[in-house]
XYZ file of C-alpha atoms in Angstrom:
427
model
C 96.181 106.366 131.980
C 93.435 107.951 134.106
C 95.436 111.149 134.378
C 95.332 111.666 130.608
C 92.396 114.078 130.629
C 90.410 114.772 127.448
C 90.831 118.189 125.881
C 89.127 120.198 123.145
C 91.462 121.920 120.754
C 90.805 125.147 118.863
C 93.633 125.982 116.489
C 93.393 129.492 114.983
C 95.682 130.160 112.047
C 97.767 133.281 112.595
C 97.534 134.851 109.143
C 96.618 138.343 108.038
C 93.881 137.229 105.607
C 90.317 136.943 106.918
C 89.644 133.570 108.482
C 86.923 131.215 107.341
C 85.012 129.595 110.171
C 84.707 125.836 110.304
C 82.700 123.509 112.495
C 84.705 121.473 114.977
C 86.151 118.401 113.293
C 86.629 114.963 114.772
C 89.299 112.617 113.455
C 86.723 110.769 111.354
C 85.431 114.051 109.912
C 88.987 114.957 108.882
C 89.403 111.546 107.248
C 86.153 112.018 105.331
C 87.319 115.418 104.082
C 90.707 114.076 103.002
C 89.164 111.162 101.128
C 86.743 113.508 99.417
C 89.241 116.170 98.369
C 92.562 114.376 97.947
C 93.731 114.380 94.320
C 95.385 110.980 94.586
C 92.041 109.478 95.639
C 90.269 111.256 92.784
C 92.836 109.946 90.305
C 92.458 106.394 91.605
C 88.715 106.634 90.979
C 89.391 107.838 87.422
C 91.808 104.941 86.900
C 89.097 102.526 88.019
C 86.638 104.071 85.572
C 89.215 103.719 82.784
C 89.825 100.070 83.712
C 86.084 99.376 83.598
C 85.910 100.874 80.099
C 88.850 98.705 79.013
C 87.022 95.637 80.260
C 83.854 96.615 78.397
C 85.897 97.154 75.253
C 87.492 93.697 75.604
C 84.043 92.064 75.734
C 83.294 93.325 72.216
C 85.959 90.947 70.840
C 83.527 88.056 71.418
C 81.157 89.500 68.817
C 81.492 89.405 65.010
C 83.550 92.066 63.326
C 81.329 93.812 60.790
C 82.573 95.989 57.982
C 81.127 97.686 54.947
C 82.558 99.525 51.963
C 82.059 100.588 48.404
C 83.867 101.517 45.186
C 82.858 103.529 42.169
C 85.067 104.091 39.130
C 85.008 105.665 35.652
C 88.033 104.811 33.488
C 89.466 106.928 30.681
C 89.034 103.910 28.439
C 87.565 100.437 28.957
C 89.694 98.169 31.100
C 88.908 95.270 28.743
C 88.437 95.341 24.936
C 87.348 92.644 22.434
C 87.691 92.667 18.632
C 89.433 95.289 16.478
C 88.622 98.344 14.410
C 85.041 99.468 14.227
C 83.819 96.153 15.603
C 85.723 96.375 18.896
C 83.793 96.341 22.162
C 84.948 97.588 25.543
C 84.053 96.420 29.040
C 84.530 97.794 32.550
C 84.632 101.405 31.587
C 82.611 102.361 34.619
C 81.014 100.591 37.542
C 80.286 100.424 41.273
C 80.770 97.820 43.999
C 79.167 97.812 47.470
C 79.655 95.189 50.147
C 78.952 94.378 53.766
C 80.555 91.496 55.635
C 80.961 89.916 59.078
C 83.704 87.725 60.520
C 83.170 85.641 63.636
C 86.299 84.238 65.267
C 85.767 80.691 66.491
C 89.202 80.104 67.945
C 91.949 82.703 68.358
C 94.422 80.740 70.436
C 92.654 81.800 73.633
C 93.650 85.415 73.091
C 90.094 86.739 73.286
C 89.355 84.812 76.480
C 92.669 85.692 78.103
C 92.395 89.287 76.930
C 89.065 89.587 78.717
C 90.513 87.966 81.826
C 93.397 90.432 81.729
C 90.987 93.353 81.369
C 88.981 92.095 84.361
C 92.239 91.744 86.248
C 92.991 95.363 85.419
C 89.777 96.361 87.190
C 90.858 94.448 90.303
C 94.285 96.081 90.138
C 92.688 99.531 89.925
C 90.481 98.734 92.917
C 93.426 97.469 94.963
C 95.487 100.529 94.053
C 92.571 102.703 95.065
C 92.366 100.916 98.420
C 96.110 101.397 98.939
C 95.796 105.093 98.094
C 92.928 105.497 100.552
C 94.981 103.728 103.235
C 97.840 106.155 102.705
C 95.523 109.163 102.804
C 93.873 107.970 106.013
C 97.254 107.282 107.606
C 98.672 110.691 106.685
C 95.477 112.361 107.914
C 95.817 110.706 111.305
C 99.538 111.530 111.533
C 98.919 115.217 110.812
C 95.856 115.265 113.061
C 97.824 114.093 116.109
C 100.695 116.417 115.260
C 98.440 119.469 115.342
C 96.823 118.341 118.579
C 100.187 117.712 120.259
C 101.439 121.172 119.255
C 98.286 122.734 120.635
C 98.718 120.857 123.908
C 102.311 122.105 124.122
C 100.967 125.617 123.576
C 98.680 125.195 126.581
C 101.617 123.974 128.667
C 103.926 126.833 127.746
C 101.175 129.372 128.392
C 100.743 127.992 131.899
C 104.503 128.232 132.380
C 104.445 131.830 131.118
C 101.690 132.747 133.566
C 103.684 131.247 136.436
C 106.771 133.235 135.443
C 104.738 136.436 135.171
C 103.477 135.904 138.695
C 106.932 134.983 139.963
C 108.525 137.977 138.260
C 106.018 140.288 139.933
C 106.794 138.761 143.333
C 110.580 138.976 142.828
C 110.343 142.594 141.613
C 108.450 143.490 144.787
C 110.956 141.592 146.877
C 113.867 143.299 145.118
C 112.282 146.709 145.637
C 112.018 145.878 149.341
C 115.633 144.734 149.445
C 114.701 141.148 150.292
C 116.352 139.534 147.241
C 119.342 140.418 145.128
C 119.213 141.828 141.613
C 120.703 138.552 140.359
C 117.490 136.709 141.301
C 115.397 139.194 139.338
C 117.672 138.851 136.310
C 117.355 135.052 136.418
C 113.568 135.276 136.340
C 113.611 137.796 133.486
C 116.091 135.679 131.527
C 113.938 132.585 131.988
C 110.848 134.488 130.887
C 112.642 135.749 127.736
C 113.600 132.183 126.884
C 110.019 131.049 127.350
C 108.743 133.848 125.105
C 111.179 132.732 122.391
C 110.064 129.114 122.711
C 106.446 130.241 122.633
C 107.027 132.174 119.395
C 108.748 129.215 117.760
C 105.982 126.868 118.881
C 103.347 129.255 117.532
C 105.051 129.267 114.136
C 105.231 125.477 114.085
C 101.558 125.246 114.995
C 100.592 127.728 112.297
C 102.502 125.868 109.581
C 101.238 122.462 110.734
C 97.653 123.733 110.743
C 97.979 125.256 107.292
C 99.519 122.056 105.927
C 96.673 120.044 107.454
C 94.075 122.364 105.914
C 95.725 121.927 102.531
C 95.669 118.145 102.927
C 91.983 118.224 103.869
C 91.125 120.421 100.900
C 90.254 123.437 103.069
C 91.388 127.041 102.519
C 94.755 127.651 104.152
C 93.312 130.445 106.291
C 90.510 128.287 107.703
C 89.765 128.531 111.413
C 90.562 124.895 112.130
C 88.886 123.437 115.209
C 89.800 119.851 116.099
C 87.652 117.808 118.445
C 89.626 115.013 120.088
C 92.151 114.300 122.831
C 95.458 112.568 123.423
C 93.802 110.092 125.788
C 95.070 106.502 125.604
C 92.840 103.566 126.515
C 95.282 101.221 128.173
C 98.032 99.016 126.717
C 98.097 98.016 123.029
C 97.819 94.225 123.521
C 94.127 94.066 122.471
C 95.160 95.482 119.068
C 97.467 92.552 118.345
C 96.275 90.194 115.576
C 97.613 87.130 113.800
C 99.885 88.692 111.176
C 99.734 85.732 108.808
C 95.953 86.060 108.671
C 96.039 89.835 108.455
C 98.373 89.595 105.463
C 95.580 88.886 102.990
C 93.724 92.026 104.118
C 96.528 94.257 102.864
C 95.894 95.963 99.536
C 99.613 95.564 98.773
C 99.288 91.795 99.132
C 96.362 91.784 96.731
C 98.387 93.788 94.207
C 101.382 91.453 94.199
C 98.993 88.504 93.991
C 97.339 90.068 90.952
C 100.734 90.741 89.374
C 101.446 87.000 89.334
C 98.079 86.285 87.737
C 98.715 89.019 85.157
C 102.029 87.417 84.176
C 100.290 84.068 83.670
C 97.698 85.672 81.414
C 100.396 87.479 79.456
C 102.103 84.120 78.888
C 98.836 82.660 77.639
C 98.404 85.597 75.265
C 101.866 85.059 73.791
C 101.164 81.326 73.403
C 97.921 82.155 71.598
C 99.805 84.092 68.934
C 101.387 80.833 67.711
C 98.260 78.659 67.756
C 95.909 78.139 64.777
C 93.282 80.816 64.199
C 89.813 79.741 63.020
C 87.019 82.041 61.880
C 83.855 82.008 59.760
C 82.484 84.867 57.727
C 79.579 85.998 55.639
C 79.326 88.860 53.177
C 76.907 90.384 50.721
C 77.939 92.269 47.565
C 76.141 94.360 45.000
C 77.867 94.974 41.630
C 77.068 97.098 38.601
C 79.349 97.544 35.587
C 78.898 99.741 32.531
C 75.285 99.880 31.426
C 74.403 96.420 32.604
C 71.986 95.517 35.334
C 73.179 95.458 38.937
C 73.849 92.066 40.472
C 73.722 90.990 44.099
C 75.063 87.891 45.753
C 76.117 86.630 49.141
C 78.513 84.010 50.351
C 79.896 82.421 53.476
C 83.456 81.362 54.103
C 85.659 79.789 56.684
C 89.354 80.403 57.315
C 92.091 78.718 59.260
C 95.534 80.177 59.765
C 98.516 78.222 61.100
C 101.668 80.335 61.813
C 104.136 77.535 61.024
C 107.178 79.729 60.342
C 106.740 81.560 63.675
C 106.870 78.478 65.889
C 110.657 78.622 66.264
C 110.599 82.280 67.324
C 107.511 81.604 69.421
C 109.299 78.966 71.478
C 111.847 81.578 72.558
C 109.141 84.151 73.291
C 107.296 81.626 75.459
C 110.502 80.760 77.295
C 111.035 84.468 77.974
C 107.495 84.846 79.298
C 107.912 81.859 81.607
C 111.033 83.433 83.096
C 109.134 86.670 83.708
C 106.354 84.671 85.321
C 108.840 83.027 87.676
C 110.276 86.439 88.540
C 106.769 87.623 89.458
C 106.254 84.534 91.641
C 109.567 85.124 93.418
C 108.668 88.782 93.952
C 105.325 87.707 95.372
C 106.959 85.528 98.019
C 109.601 88.152 98.793
C 107.089 90.990 99.134
C 104.746 88.866 101.251
C 107.591 88.168 103.669
C 108.491 91.854 103.754
C 104.887 92.738 104.582
C 105.005 90.291 107.506
C 108.245 91.877 108.692
C 106.646 95.287 108.388
C 103.757 94.168 110.587
C 106.105 92.836 113.238
C 108.233 95.982 113.212
C 105.113 98.132 113.438
C 103.979 96.110 116.455
C 107.372 96.514 118.131
C 107.261 100.251 117.466
C 103.797 100.407 119.008
C 104.810 98.583 122.196
C 107.941 100.738 122.480
C 105.789 103.844 122.083
C 103.513 102.670 124.895
C 106.552 102.145 127.133
C 107.582 105.723 126.390
C 104.102 106.875 127.391
C 104.426 105.125 130.759
C 107.895 106.551 131.327
C 106.721 110.013 130.319
C 103.796 109.882 132.706
C 106.042 108.772 135.549
C 108.566 111.529 134.774
C 105.728 114.064 134.726
C 104.475 112.906 138.139
C 107.962 113.108 139.613
C 108.550 116.551 138.103
C 105.226 117.759 139.486
C 106.140 116.476 142.955
C 109.574 118.088 142.695
C 107.922 121.348 141.680
C 105.564 121.214 144.657
C 108.430 120.595 147.071
C 110.488 123.470 145.662
C 107.473 125.803 145.618
C 106.765 125.083 149.286
C 110.442 125.585 150.145
C 110.579 128.848 148.202
C 107.412 130.139 149.866
C 109.024 129.420 153.247
C 112.263 131.134 152.260
C 114.276 127.895 152.232
C 114.961 127.632 148.481
C 116.516 130.228 146.156
C 114.622 131.368 143.095
C 117.078 129.544 140.826
C 115.991 126.166 142.257
C 112.351 127.081 141.757
C 113.017 128.093 138.134
C 114.881 124.857 137.485
C 112.046 122.783 139.000
C 109.443 124.592 136.906
C 111.534 124.163 133.743
C 111.893 120.438 134.456
C 108.125 120.160 134.892
C 107.459 121.980 131.646
C 109.963 119.750 129.853
C 108.407 116.603 131.344
C 104.925 117.746 130.309
C 106.081 118.348 126.739
C 107.771 114.944 126.581
C 104.616 113.286 127.909
C 102.566 115.013 125.208
C 105.031 113.916 122.532
C 104.958 110.347 123.824
C 101.154 110.166 123.704
C 101.003 111.692 120.206
C 103.733 109.308 119.041
C 101.825 106.344 120.456
C 98.614 107.327 118.679
C 100.565 107.760 115.445
C 102.190 104.344 115.852
C 98.774 102.853 116.538
C 97.620 104.192 113.170
C 100.717 102.709 111.516
C 100.027 99.291 113.050
C 96.371 99.324 112.033
C 97.419 100.271 108.515
C 100.081 97.536 108.454
C 97.472 94.943 109.404
C 94.851 96.208 106.943
C 92.477 97.654 109.533
C 92.504 101.386 108.954
C 88.929 102.633 108.777
C 87.982 104.562 105.640
């Protein structure tokens, strides 16, 4: 691939609004911008923060539950009365009660422990989802990056073709004025030039839209003067990129997520089982009482409770059976998804090798088209070839150059896909 020369691309957005200058951006700089500004990445960070707060909240269940309260009343008449007539006496006409208490669970069927494990698992899930989101952002950044560069390279090619046609048209017009060539030759050149101008306009529109879309993805103003610093150079065949797919599997964020889903189902089963186990707790409370005009009294006490949900065991057996089925479904999905990830890796590798073959074929076609162009140019200069043959040879060269550019951009895109499939995209 020595003939794949490096190039520096400067893509100016063709919009009426004033442009905003930007420093030249490498691929890594574009990735950094996308990761910084992408809303999906920002949301994944917020989800991680929320998961961390959920885990901190779950930890508080290990500590005693403390409560306090009070009551004050004044009845229309005493709540209790003794005697009759003028010798009657009433009690509890007014009073106040204040209390503070604490309950410490000793055993809750494992629900506190498993609840904390599930909350910690939620943090790992949020982190794995965040990694998957970053992978997708990096991949899409690279795909759009190479698309813009390939369109810019095609623009360079068609401009060179346009310049050649301008020169050829000038020569043919002079020759026609001198009566050396027929008007038909001049019309062929003009027709070819009109077709090139149309293709150039369409390519310019595609480049403008692709550049604006890339700016939006990077979090830049749509009218930014986007300058990309990289090339479509390819460093040899893809074989050094090949890795053991079974080992690379565990590096995938998707694999981690389906692995965590199985663990989450197990914890959910344990939580359901805990609802039908005995609950044991101890408590302590302090109360202060005052009724009517008597002195206030204070006292404290400790207690212990045990609760056995006997009547729920029948229903609980069915709930546990349901949970076990869901757990088995998660385990089956884990195996199925793991196999699909391996298939995805293999397909991505096949796509990469096919893309490299297309690069080789494109380069060979470009060399042959260039040689054909040289032969026809020499023949035309010596008056041995009509202008139509020269136009056809130049069109074939331009087509071969475009196909070679597309093949190189496609290869670099497929390389990104394979690195992502094997968990090696750089953030």
